[in-house]
mmCIF file with all atom_site columns, C-alpha atoms in Angstrom:
data_model
loop_
_atom_site.group_PDB
_atom_site.id
_atom_site.type_symbol
_atom_site.label_atom_id
_atom_site.label_alt_id
_atom_site.label_comp_id
_atom_site.label_asym_id
_atom_site.label_entity_id
_atom_site.label_seq_id
_atom_site.pdbx_PDB_ins_code
_atom_site.Cartn_x
_atom_site.Cartn_y
_atom_site.Cartn_z
_atom_site.occupancy
_atom_site.B_iso_or_equiv
_atom_site.pdbx_formal_charge
_atom_site.auth_seq_id
_atom_site.auth_comp_id
_atom_site.auth_asym_id
_atom_site.auth_atom_id
_atom_site.pdbx_PDB_model_num
ATOM 1   C CA . UNK A 1 1   ? 61.273 -51.267 -31.569 1.00 60.00 ? 1   UNK A CA 1
ATOM 2   C CA . UNK A 1 2   ? 57.749 -50.646 -30.248 1.00 72.00 ? 2   UNK A CA 1
ATOM 3   C CA . UNK A 1 3   ? 56.961 -54.358 -30.548 1.00 82.00 ? 3   UNK A CA 1
ATOM 4   C CA . UNK A 1 4   ? 60.086 -55.206 -28.520 1.00 79.00 ? 4   UNK A CA 1
ATOM 5   C CA . UNK A 1 5   ? 59.106 -52.743 -25.801 1.00 79.00 ? 5   UNK A CA 1
ATOM 6   C CA . UNK A 1 6   ? 55.567 -54.121 -25.713 1.00 87.00 ? 6   UNK A CA 1
ATOM 7   C CA . UNK A 1 7   ? 56.920 -57.673 -25.519 1.00 87.00 ? 7   UNK A CA 1
ATOM 8   C CA . UNK A 1 8   ? 59.176 -56.742 -22.576 1.00 87.00 ? 8   UNK A CA 1
ATOM 9   C CA . UNK A 1 9   ? 56.324 -54.933 -20.858 1.00 89.00 ? 9   UNK A CA 1
ATOM 10  C CA . UNK A 1 10  ? 54.076 -57.973 -21.173 1.00 90.00 ? 10  UNK A CA 1
ATOM 11  C CA . UNK A 1 11  ? 56.837 -60.259 -19.936 1.00 91.00 ? 11  UNK A CA 1
ATOM 12  C CA . UNK A 1 12  ? 57.304 -58.096 -16.837 1.00 92.00 ? 12  UNK A CA 1
ATOM 13  C CA . UNK A 1 13  ? 53.563 -57.813 -16.205 1.00 92.00 ? 13  UNK A CA 1
ATOM 14  C CA . UNK A 1 14  ? 53.137 -61.607 -16.303 1.00 95.00 ? 14  UNK A CA 1
ATOM 15  C CA . UNK A 1 15  ? 55.712 -62.060 -13.530 1.00 93.00 ? 15  UNK A CA 1
ATOM 16  C CA . UNK A 1 16  ? 54.617 -62.378 -9.894  1.00 94.00 ? 16  UNK A CA 1
ATOM 17  C CA . UNK A 1 17  ? 53.900 -58.959 -8.386  1.00 92.00 ? 17  UNK A CA 1
ATOM 18  C CA . UNK A 1 18  ? 56.829 -59.201 -5.986  1.00 92.00 ? 18  UNK A CA 1
ATOM 19  C CA . UNK A 1 19  ? 59.242 -59.780 -8.888  1.00 93.00 ? 19  UNK A CA 1
ATOM 20  C CA . UNK A 1 20  ? 57.721 -56.837 -10.767 1.00 93.00 ? 20  UNK A CA 1
ATOM 21  C CA . UNK A 1 21  ? 58.272 -54.683 -7.686  1.00 92.00 ? 21  UNK A CA 1
ATOM 22  C CA . UNK A 1 22  ? 61.881 -55.865 -7.355  1.00 93.00 ? 22  UNK A CA 1
ATOM 23  C CA . UNK A 1 23  ? 62.515 -54.971 -11.008 1.00 95.00 ? 23  UNK A CA 1
ATOM 24  C CA . UNK A 1 24  ? 60.975 -51.540 -10.477 1.00 95.00 ? 24  UNK A CA 1
ATOM 25  C CA . UNK A 1 25  ? 63.176 -50.912 -7.454  1.00 94.00 ? 25  UNK A CA 1
ATOM 26  C CA . UNK A 1 26  ? 66.255 -52.130 -9.289  1.00 95.00 ? 26  UNK A CA 1
ATOM 27  C CA . UNK A 1 27  ? 65.391 -49.922 -12.284 1.00 96.00 ? 27  UNK A CA 1
ATOM 28  C CA . UNK A 1 28  ? 65.676 -46.868 -10.017 1.00 96.00 ? 28  UNK A CA 1
ATOM 29  C CA . UNK A 1 29  ? 69.356 -47.673 -9.563  1.00 95.00 ? 29  UNK A CA 1
ATOM 30  C CA . UNK A 1 30  ? 70.033 -47.913 -13.269 1.00 93.00 ? 30  UNK A CA 1
ATOM 31  C CA . UNK A 1 31  ? 71.167 -50.465 -15.807 1.00 92.00 ? 31  UNK A CA 1
ATOM 32  C CA . UNK A 1 32  ? 73.656 -52.164 -13.457 1.00 93.00 ? 32  UNK A CA 1
ATOM 33  C CA . UNK A 1 33  ? 73.490 -52.723 -9.721  1.00 91.00 ? 33  UNK A CA 1
ATOM 34  C CA . UNK A 1 34  ? 76.650 -53.552 -7.810  1.00 90.00 ? 34  UNK A CA 1
ATOM 35  C CA . UNK A 1 35  ? 76.636 -55.938 -4.883  1.00 88.00 ? 35  UNK A CA 1
ATOM 36  C CA . UNK A 1 36  ? 77.385 -53.139 -2.424  1.00 86.00 ? 36  UNK A CA 1
ATOM 37  C CA . UNK A 1 37  ? 74.136 -51.372 -3.385  1.00 89.00 ? 37  UNK A CA 1
ATOM 38  C CA . UNK A 1 38  ? 72.171 -54.622 -3.402  1.00 88.00 ? 38  UNK A CA 1
ATOM 39  C CA . UNK A 1 39  ? 73.446 -55.401 0.075   1.00 85.00 ? 39  UNK A CA 1
ATOM 40  C CA . UNK A 1 40  ? 72.432 -51.958 1.295   1.00 85.00 ? 40  UNK A CA 1
ATOM 41  C CA . UNK A 1 41  ? 68.935 -52.451 -0.069  1.00 84.00 ? 41  UNK A CA 1
ATOM 42  C CA . UNK A 1 42  ? 68.472 -56.094 0.898   1.00 80.00 ? 42  UNK A CA 1
ATOM 43  C CA . UNK A 1 43  ? 69.324 -55.520 4.561   1.00 74.00 ? 43  UNK A CA 1
ATOM 44  C CA . UNK A 1 44  ? 67.317 -52.352 4.888   1.00 64.00 ? 44  UNK A CA 1
ATOM 45  C CA . UNK A 1 45  ? 64.015 -51.844 6.586   1.00 69.00 ? 45  UNK A CA 1
ATOM 46  C CA . UNK A 1 46  ? 61.269 -50.788 4.267   1.00 72.00 ? 46  UNK A CA 1
ATOM 47  C CA . UNK A 1 47  ? 61.580 -53.187 1.352   1.00 73.00 ? 47  UNK A CA 1
ATOM 48  C CA . UNK A 1 48  ? 58.116 -54.507 2.181   1.00 74.00 ? 48  UNK A CA 1
ATOM 49  C CA . UNK A 1 49  ? 56.667 -51.000 1.682   1.00 73.00 ? 49  UNK A CA 1
ATOM 50  C CA . UNK A 1 50  ? 57.582 -51.439 -1.983  1.00 77.00 ? 50  UNK A CA 1
ATOM 51  C CA . UNK A 1 51  ? 56.080 -54.940 -2.158  1.00 75.00 ? 51  UNK A CA 1
ATOM 52  C CA . UNK A 1 52  ? 59.436 -56.756 -1.932  1.00 78.00 ? 52  UNK A CA 1
ATOM 53  C CA . UNK A 1 53  ? 59.569 -59.413 0.741   1.00 79.00 ? 53  UNK A CA 1
ATOM 54  C CA . UNK A 1 54  ? 62.345 -61.610 -0.688  1.00 85.00 ? 54  UNK A CA 1
ATOM 55  C CA . UNK A 1 55  ? 64.268 -59.216 -2.885  1.00 87.00 ? 55  UNK A CA 1
ATOM 56  C CA . UNK A 1 56  ? 67.107 -61.537 -3.919  1.00 88.00 ? 56  UNK A CA 1
ATOM 57  C CA . UNK A 1 57  ? 64.751 -64.441 -4.735  1.00 91.00 ? 57  UNK A CA 1
ATOM 58  C CA . UNK A 1 58  ? 62.705 -62.060 -6.899  1.00 92.00 ? 58  UNK A CA 1
ATOM 59  C CA . UNK A 1 59  ? 65.841 -60.960 -8.746  1.00 93.00 ? 59  UNK A CA 1
ATOM 60  C CA . UNK A 1 60  ? 66.811 -64.597 -9.270  1.00 94.00 ? 60  UNK A CA 1
ATOM 61  C CA . UNK A 1 61  ? 63.428 -65.257 -10.892 1.00 95.00 ? 61  UNK A CA 1
ATOM 62  C CA . UNK A 1 62  ? 64.007 -62.284 -13.209 1.00 96.00 ? 62  UNK A CA 1
ATOM 63  C CA . UNK A 1 63  ? 67.392 -63.813 -14.138 1.00 96.00 ? 63  UNK A CA 1
ATOM 64  C CA . UNK A 1 64  ? 65.675 -67.124 -14.976 1.00 96.00 ? 64  UNK A CA 1
ATOM 65  C CA . UNK A 1 65  ? 63.179 -65.227 -17.137 1.00 95.00 ? 65  UNK A CA 1
ATOM 66  C CA . UNK A 1 66  ? 66.017 -63.555 -19.055 1.00 95.00 ? 66  UNK A CA 1
ATOM 67  C CA . UNK A 1 67  ? 65.246 -60.009 -17.872 1.00 96.00 ? 67  UNK A CA 1
ATOM 68  C CA . UNK A 1 68  ? 68.357 -59.704 -15.709 1.00 96.00 ? 68  UNK A CA 1
ATOM 69  C CA . UNK A 1 69  ? 71.894 -61.059 -15.947 1.00 97.00 ? 69  UNK A CA 1
ATOM 70  C CA . UNK A 1 70  ? 73.955 -61.904 -12.922 1.00 94.00 ? 70  UNK A CA 1
ATOM 71  C CA . UNK A 1 71  ? 77.618 -61.104 -13.335 1.00 91.00 ? 71  UNK A CA 1
ATOM 72  C CA . UNK A 1 72  ? 79.462 -62.287 -10.242 1.00 92.00 ? 72  UNK A CA 1
ATOM 73  C CA . UNK A 1 73  ? 77.557 -60.648 -7.408  1.00 89.00 ? 73  UNK A CA 1
ATOM 74  C CA . UNK A 1 74  ? 76.200 -57.785 -9.527  1.00 93.00 ? 74  UNK A CA 1
ATOM 75  C CA . UNK A 1 75  ? 72.919 -57.662 -11.444 1.00 95.00 ? 75  UNK A CA 1
ATOM 76  C CA . UNK A 1 76  ? 72.433 -55.983 -14.800 1.00 96.00 ? 76  UNK A CA 1
ATOM 77  C CA . UNK A 1 77  ? 69.365 -55.653 -16.933 1.00 96.00 ? 77  UNK A CA 1
ATOM 78  C CA . UNK A 1 78  ? 69.656 -57.924 -19.963 1.00 94.00 ? 78  UNK A CA 1
ATOM 79  C CA . UNK A 1 79  ? 68.903 -54.885 -22.130 1.00 92.00 ? 79  UNK A CA 1
ATOM 80  C CA . UNK A 1 80  ? 68.709 -51.185 -21.339 1.00 91.00 ? 80  UNK A CA 1
ATOM 81  C CA . UNK A 1 81  ? 65.130 -51.082 -22.653 1.00 93.00 ? 81  UNK A CA 1
ATOM 82  C CA . UNK A 1 82  ? 64.083 -53.611 -20.001 1.00 94.00 ? 82  UNK A CA 1
ATOM 83  C CA . UNK A 1 83  ? 65.347 -51.202 -17.352 1.00 96.00 ? 83  UNK A CA 1
ATOM 84  C CA . UNK A 1 84  ? 63.488 -48.345 -19.019 1.00 95.00 ? 84  UNK A CA 1
ATOM 85  C CA . UNK A 1 85  ? 60.249 -50.339 -19.257 1.00 95.00 ? 85  UNK A CA 1
ATOM 86  C CA . UNK A 1 86  ? 60.469 -51.367 -15.582 1.00 96.00 ? 86  UNK A CA 1
ATOM 87  C CA . UNK A 1 87  ? 61.115 -47.739 -14.625 1.00 97.00 ? 87  UNK A CA 1
ATOM 88  C CA . UNK A 1 88  ? 58.161 -46.544 -16.702 1.00 95.00 ? 88  UNK A CA 1
ATOM 89  C CA . UNK A 1 89  ? 55.847 -48.745 -14.628 1.00 95.00 ? 89  UNK A CA 1
ATOM 90  C CA . UNK A 1 90  ? 56.481 -46.569 -11.561 1.00 95.00 ? 90  UNK A CA 1
ATOM 91  C CA . UNK A 1 91  ? 54.431 -43.428 -10.924 1.00 93.00 ? 91  UNK A CA 1
ATOM 92  C CA . UNK A 1 92  ? 56.500 -40.248 -10.503 1.00 92.00 ? 92  UNK A CA 1
ATOM 93  C CA . UNK A 1 93  ? 55.587 -39.937 -6.835  1.00 90.00 ? 93  UNK A CA 1
ATOM 94  C CA . UNK A 1 94  ? 56.492 -43.570 -6.153  1.00 93.00 ? 94  UNK A CA 1
ATOM 95  C CA . UNK A 1 95  ? 59.782 -43.110 -8.043  1.00 95.00 ? 95  UNK A CA 1
ATOM 96  C CA . UNK A 1 96  ? 60.672 -40.268 -5.738  1.00 95.00 ? 96  UNK A CA 1
ATOM 97  C CA . UNK A 1 97  ? 59.947 -42.412 -2.689  1.00 94.00 ? 97  UNK A CA 1
ATOM 98  C CA . UNK A 1 98  ? 62.017 -45.271 -4.058  1.00 94.00 ? 98  UNK A CA 1
ATOM 99  C CA . UNK A 1 99  ? 64.966 -43.040 -4.966  1.00 96.00 ? 99  UNK A CA 1
ATOM 100 C CA . UNK A 1 100 ? 64.862 -41.347 -1.567  1.00 95.00 ? 100 UNK A CA 1
ATOM 101 C CA . UNK A 1 101 ? 64.711 -44.683 0.262   1.00 93.00 ? 101 UNK A CA 1
ATOM 102 C CA . UNK A 1 102 ? 67.551 -46.165 -1.826  1.00 93.00 ? 102 UNK A CA 1
ATOM 103 C CA . UNK A 1 103 ? 69.689 -43.073 -1.191  1.00 95.00 ? 103 UNK A CA 1
ATOM 104 C CA . UNK A 1 104 ? 69.125 -43.316 2.545   1.00 92.00 ? 104 UNK A CA 1
ATOM 105 C CA . UNK A 1 105 ? 69.866 -47.061 2.579   1.00 92.00 ? 105 UNK A CA 1
ATOM 106 C CA . UNK A 1 106 ? 73.109 -46.610 0.652   1.00 92.00 ? 106 UNK A CA 1
ATOM 107 C CA . UNK A 1 107 ? 74.197 -43.749 2.906   1.00 93.00 ? 107 UNK A CA 1
ATOM 108 C CA . UNK A 1 108 ? 73.376 -45.630 6.124   1.00 90.00 ? 108 UNK A CA 1
ATOM 109 C CA . UNK A 1 109 ? 75.468 -48.575 4.886   1.00 88.00 ? 109 UNK A CA 1
ATOM 110 C CA . UNK A 1 110 ? 78.328 -46.462 3.518   1.00 89.00 ? 110 UNK A CA 1
ATOM 111 C CA . UNK A 1 111 ? 81.133 -48.059 5.539   1.00 85.00 ? 111 UNK A CA 1
ATOM 112 C CA . UNK A 1 112 ? 81.818 -50.753 2.946   1.00 79.00 ? 112 UNK A CA 1
ATOM 113 C CA . UNK A 1 113 ? 82.546 -48.202 0.209   1.00 84.00 ? 113 UNK A CA 1
ATOM 114 C CA . UNK A 1 114 ? 82.315 -44.598 1.510   1.00 85.00 ? 114 UNK A CA 1
ATOM 115 C CA . UNK A 1 115 ? 83.376 -42.695 -1.608  1.00 87.00 ? 115 UNK A CA 1
ATOM 116 C CA . UNK A 1 116 ? 81.138 -44.703 -3.938  1.00 90.00 ? 116 UNK A CA 1
ATOM 117 C CA . UNK A 1 117 ? 78.307 -44.484 -1.415  1.00 93.00 ? 117 UNK A CA 1
ATOM 118 C CA . UNK A 1 118 ? 78.505 -40.690 -1.357  1.00 96.00 ? 118 UNK A CA 1
ATOM 119 C CA . UNK A 1 119 ? 77.929 -40.304 -5.092  1.00 96.00 ? 119 UNK A CA 1
ATOM 120 C CA . UNK A 1 120 ? 75.271 -43.018 -5.316  1.00 95.00 ? 120 UNK A CA 1
ATOM 121 C CA . UNK A 1 121 ? 73.395 -41.812 -2.233  1.00 96.00 ? 121 UNK A CA 1
ATOM 122 C CA . UNK A 1 122 ? 73.444 -38.173 -3.335  1.00 97.00 ? 122 UNK A CA 1
ATOM 123 C CA . UNK A 1 123 ? 72.253 -39.072 -6.832  1.00 97.00 ? 123 UNK A CA 1
ATOM 124 C CA . UNK A 1 124 ? 69.359 -41.090 -5.425  1.00 97.00 ? 124 UNK A CA 1
ATOM 125 C CA . UNK A 1 125 ? 68.466 -38.537 -2.735  1.00 97.00 ? 125 UNK A CA 1
ATOM 126 C CA . UNK A 1 126 ? 68.431 -35.736 -5.313  1.00 97.00 ? 126 UNK A CA 1
ATOM 127 C CA . UNK A 1 127 ? 65.932 -37.690 -7.421  1.00 97.00 ? 127 UNK A CA 1
ATOM 128 C CA . UNK A 1 128 ? 63.626 -37.960 -4.403  1.00 95.00 ? 128 UNK A CA 1
ATOM 129 C CA . UNK A 1 129 ? 64.260 -34.489 -3.006  1.00 94.00 ? 129 UNK A CA 1
ATOM 130 C CA . UNK A 1 130 ? 61.067 -33.037 -4.461  1.00 93.00 ? 130 UNK A CA 1
ATOM 131 C CA . UNK A 1 131 ? 59.150 -34.996 -1.807  1.00 92.00 ? 131 UNK A CA 1
ATOM 132 C CA . UNK A 1 132 ? 61.027 -33.486 1.134   1.00 92.00 ? 132 UNK A CA 1
ATOM 133 C CA . UNK A 1 133 ? 59.319 -30.773 3.144   1.00 91.00 ? 133 UNK A CA 1
ATOM 134 C CA . UNK A 1 134 ? 61.337 -30.956 6.362   1.00 93.00 ? 134 UNK A CA 1
ATOM 135 C CA . UNK A 1 135 ? 64.101 -28.369 6.573   1.00 93.00 ? 135 UNK A CA 1
ATOM 136 C CA . UNK A 1 136 ? 66.559 -30.578 8.451   1.00 93.00 ? 136 UNK A CA 1
ATOM 137 C CA . UNK A 1 137 ? 66.366 -33.261 5.745   1.00 94.00 ? 137 UNK A CA 1
ATOM 138 C CA . UNK A 1 138 ? 66.804 -30.701 2.981   1.00 95.00 ? 138 UNK A CA 1
ATOM 139 C CA . UNK A 1 139 ? 69.862 -29.267 4.769   1.00 96.00 ? 139 UNK A CA 1
ATOM 140 C CA . UNK A 1 140 ? 71.304 -32.760 5.288   1.00 96.00 ? 140 UNK A CA 1
ATOM 141 C CA . UNK A 1 141 ? 71.012 -33.479 1.554   1.00 97.00 ? 141 UNK A CA 1
ATOM 142 C CA . UNK A 1 142 ? 72.403 -30.038 0.666   1.00 97.00 ? 142 UNK A CA 1
ATOM 143 C CA . UNK A 1 143 ? 75.454 -30.857 2.825   1.00 97.00 ? 143 UNK A CA 1
ATOM 144 C CA . UNK A 1 144 ? 75.859 -34.209 1.096   1.00 97.00 ? 144 UNK A CA 1
ATOM 145 C CA . UNK A 1 145 ? 75.691 -32.421 -2.275  1.00 97.00 ? 145 UNK A CA 1
ATOM 146 C CA . UNK A 1 146 ? 78.445 -30.093 -1.085  1.00 97.00 ? 146 UNK A CA 1
ATOM 147 C CA . UNK A 1 147 ? 80.578 -33.112 -0.082  1.00 97.00 ? 147 UNK A CA 1
ATOM 148 C CA . UNK A 1 148 ? 79.977 -34.766 -3.461  1.00 97.00 ? 148 UNK A CA 1
ATOM 149 C CA . UNK A 1 149 ? 80.888 -31.519 -5.235  1.00 96.00 ? 149 UNK A CA 1
ATOM 150 C CA . UNK A 1 150 ? 84.109 -31.133 -3.241  1.00 95.00 ? 150 UNK A CA 1
ATOM 151 C CA . UNK A 1 151 ? 85.052 -34.745 -3.993  1.00 95.00 ? 151 UNK A CA 1
ATOM 152 C CA . UNK A 1 152 ? 84.227 -34.240 -7.686  1.00 95.00 ? 152 UNK A CA 1
ATOM 153 C CA . UNK A 1 153 ? 86.405 -31.115 -7.853  1.00 94.00 ? 153 UNK A CA 1
ATOM 154 C CA . UNK A 1 154 ? 89.312 -33.037 -6.314  1.00 93.00 ? 154 UNK A CA 1
ATOM 155 C CA . UNK A 1 155 ? 88.903 -35.630 -9.071  1.00 93.00 ? 155 UNK A CA 1
ATOM 156 C CA . UNK A 1 156 ? 88.873 -32.883 -11.714 1.00 92.00 ? 156 UNK A CA 1
ATOM 157 C CA . UNK A 1 157 ? 85.206 -33.512 -12.544 1.00 93.00 ? 157 UNK A CA 1
ATOM 158 C CA . UNK A 1 158 ? 83.965 -29.920 -12.632 1.00 93.00 ? 158 UNK A CA 1
ATOM 159 C CA . UNK A 1 159 ? 80.684 -30.479 -14.501 1.00 95.00 ? 159 UNK A CA 1
ATOM 160 C CA . UNK A 1 160 ? 79.384 -32.998 -11.930 1.00 95.00 ? 160 UNK A CA 1
ATOM 161 C CA . UNK A 1 161 ? 80.657 -30.707 -9.164  1.00 95.00 ? 161 UNK A CA 1
ATOM 162 C CA . UNK A 1 162 ? 78.587 -27.830 -10.549 1.00 95.00 ? 162 UNK A CA 1
ATOM 163 C CA . UNK A 1 163 ? 75.564 -30.132 -10.795 1.00 96.00 ? 163 UNK A CA 1
ATOM 164 C CA . UNK A 1 164 ? 75.881 -31.170 -7.117  1.00 97.00 ? 164 UNK A CA 1
ATOM 165 C CA . UNK A 1 165 ? 76.350 -27.555 -6.036  1.00 96.00 ? 165 UNK A CA 1
ATOM 166 C CA . UNK A 1 166 ? 73.274 -26.411 -7.938  1.00 96.00 ? 166 UNK A CA 1
ATOM 167 C CA . UNK A 1 167 ? 71.274 -29.310 -6.504  1.00 96.00 ? 167 UNK A CA 1
ATOM 168 C CA . UNK A 1 168 ? 72.440 -28.367 -3.007  1.00 96.00 ? 168 UNK A CA 1
ATOM 169 C CA . UNK A 1 169 ? 71.507 -24.716 -3.519  1.00 95.00 ? 169 UNK A CA 1
ATOM 170 C CA . UNK A 1 170 ? 68.059 -25.704 -4.790  1.00 95.00 ? 170 UNK A CA 1
ATOM 171 C CA . UNK A 1 171 ? 67.375 -27.444 -1.474  1.00 95.00 ? 171 UNK A CA 1
ATOM 172 C CA . UNK A 1 172 ? 67.952 -24.292 0.571   1.00 93.00 ? 172 UNK A CA 1
ATOM 173 C CA . UNK A 1 173 ? 64.960 -22.440 1.924   1.00 86.00 ? 173 UNK A CA 1
ATOM 174 C CA . UNK A 1 174 ? 64.221 -18.730 2.253   1.00 84.00 ? 174 UNK A CA 1
ATOM 175 C CA . UNK A 1 175 ? 65.920 -18.338 5.641   1.00 87.00 ? 175 UNK A CA 1
ATOM 176 C CA . UNK A 1 176 ? 68.904 -20.539 4.903   1.00 90.00 ? 176 UNK A CA 1
ATOM 177 C CA . UNK A 1 177 ? 71.379 -17.665 4.781   1.00 91.00 ? 177 UNK A CA 1
ATOM 178 C CA . UNK A 1 178 ? 70.285 -16.694 8.296   1.00 91.00 ? 178 UNK A CA 1
ATOM 179 C CA . UNK A 1 179 ? 70.160 -20.193 9.758   1.00 92.00 ? 179 UNK A CA 1
ATOM 180 C CA . UNK A 1 180 ? 72.825 -22.040 7.737   1.00 92.00 ? 180 UNK A CA 1
ATOM 181 C CA . UNK A 1 181 ? 75.211 -19.293 6.692   1.00 93.00 ? 181 UNK A CA 1
ATOM 182 C CA . UNK A 1 182 ? 78.352 -21.446 6.408   1.00 95.00 ? 182 UNK A CA 1
ATOM 183 C CA . UNK A 1 183 ? 76.622 -24.055 4.259   1.00 93.00 ? 183 UNK A CA 1
ATOM 184 C CA . UNK A 1 184 ? 75.156 -21.388 1.955   1.00 93.00 ? 184 UNK A CA 1
ATOM 185 C CA . UNK A 1 185 ? 78.490 -19.608 1.690   1.00 93.00 ? 185 UNK A CA 1
ATOM 186 C CA . UNK A 1 186 ? 80.317 -22.835 0.787   1.00 94.00 ? 186 UNK A CA 1
ATOM 187 C CA . UNK A 1 187 ? 77.712 -23.887 -1.781  1.00 94.00 ? 187 UNK A CA 1
ATOM 188 C CA . UNK A 1 188 ? 77.555 -20.507 -3.525  1.00 92.00 ? 188 UNK A CA 1
ATOM 189 C CA . UNK A 1 189 ? 81.284 -19.742 -3.441  1.00 93.00 ? 189 UNK A CA 1
ATOM 190 C CA . UNK A 1 190 ? 82.156 -23.259 -4.627  1.00 91.00 ? 190 UNK A CA 1
ATOM 191 C CA . UNK A 1 191 ? 79.636 -22.914 -7.453  1.00 87.00 ? 191 UNK A CA 1
ATOM 192 C CA . UNK A 1 192 ? 81.263 -19.664 -8.541  1.00 87.00 ? 192 UNK A CA 1
ATOM 193 C CA . UNK A 1 193 ? 84.624 -21.490 -8.658  1.00 82.00 ? 193 UNK A CA 1
ATOM 194 C CA . UNK A 1 194 ? 83.273 -24.509 -10.565 1.00 71.00 ? 194 UNK A CA 1
#
C-alpha cells in the first residue's frame, strides 16, 4: 500500500504545477465533485490565488493521466487514495483557506441548487472557520450552521443537525449572548432538542 501511495504522489508531483494545484483544490471537496460545485469554483474570482488559471483544462489533464475520471459533467478521483495524497500535499493553513474560499463560492452561486449548496457551503466554511477572526463572518457562518441544522432536523438527520449546531455554537464569541441573543438562543435550544 505504501508503494502505491508513493507512486501516486510521484505521479502528481511530475504533473505541471497548475494541474497539481487543481488536484489539491478538488481534493478539498472530496472524492467526487459534482458539476454544480465545479461551476461555482470555475467562475469564481480567486482561483489564481491557488495557482489555477485554467481549472477545467488542468482537470482534463489529470483525467488523461488517469488520476481523475469524468462521469458526465462530474469529476471523481480514480481512487480514494489519490484524493488523500493530493489533500496531504496542502499545508493545514492553506487547506483552511481553500475550504473557506470553496464554501464562499458555493454559497454565492447557490441559486442553481440551494439546498445542496447550503450543506456543501457550510461543510467547507466550517473546515476553514479556524482562520476567521472577524465577528461578522463568524456570525454569518453560525447562522448558516443553524440553517443546515434546521434542514437536517426536517429530514430526520439528527446527528448531522447536532454537529451543525455545535459548530455554530463554537463560532460564537464572548459577547454573543448580548449582541446576538436570538441566534444564541436558537442554536442552544435547538441543540438541546437534537
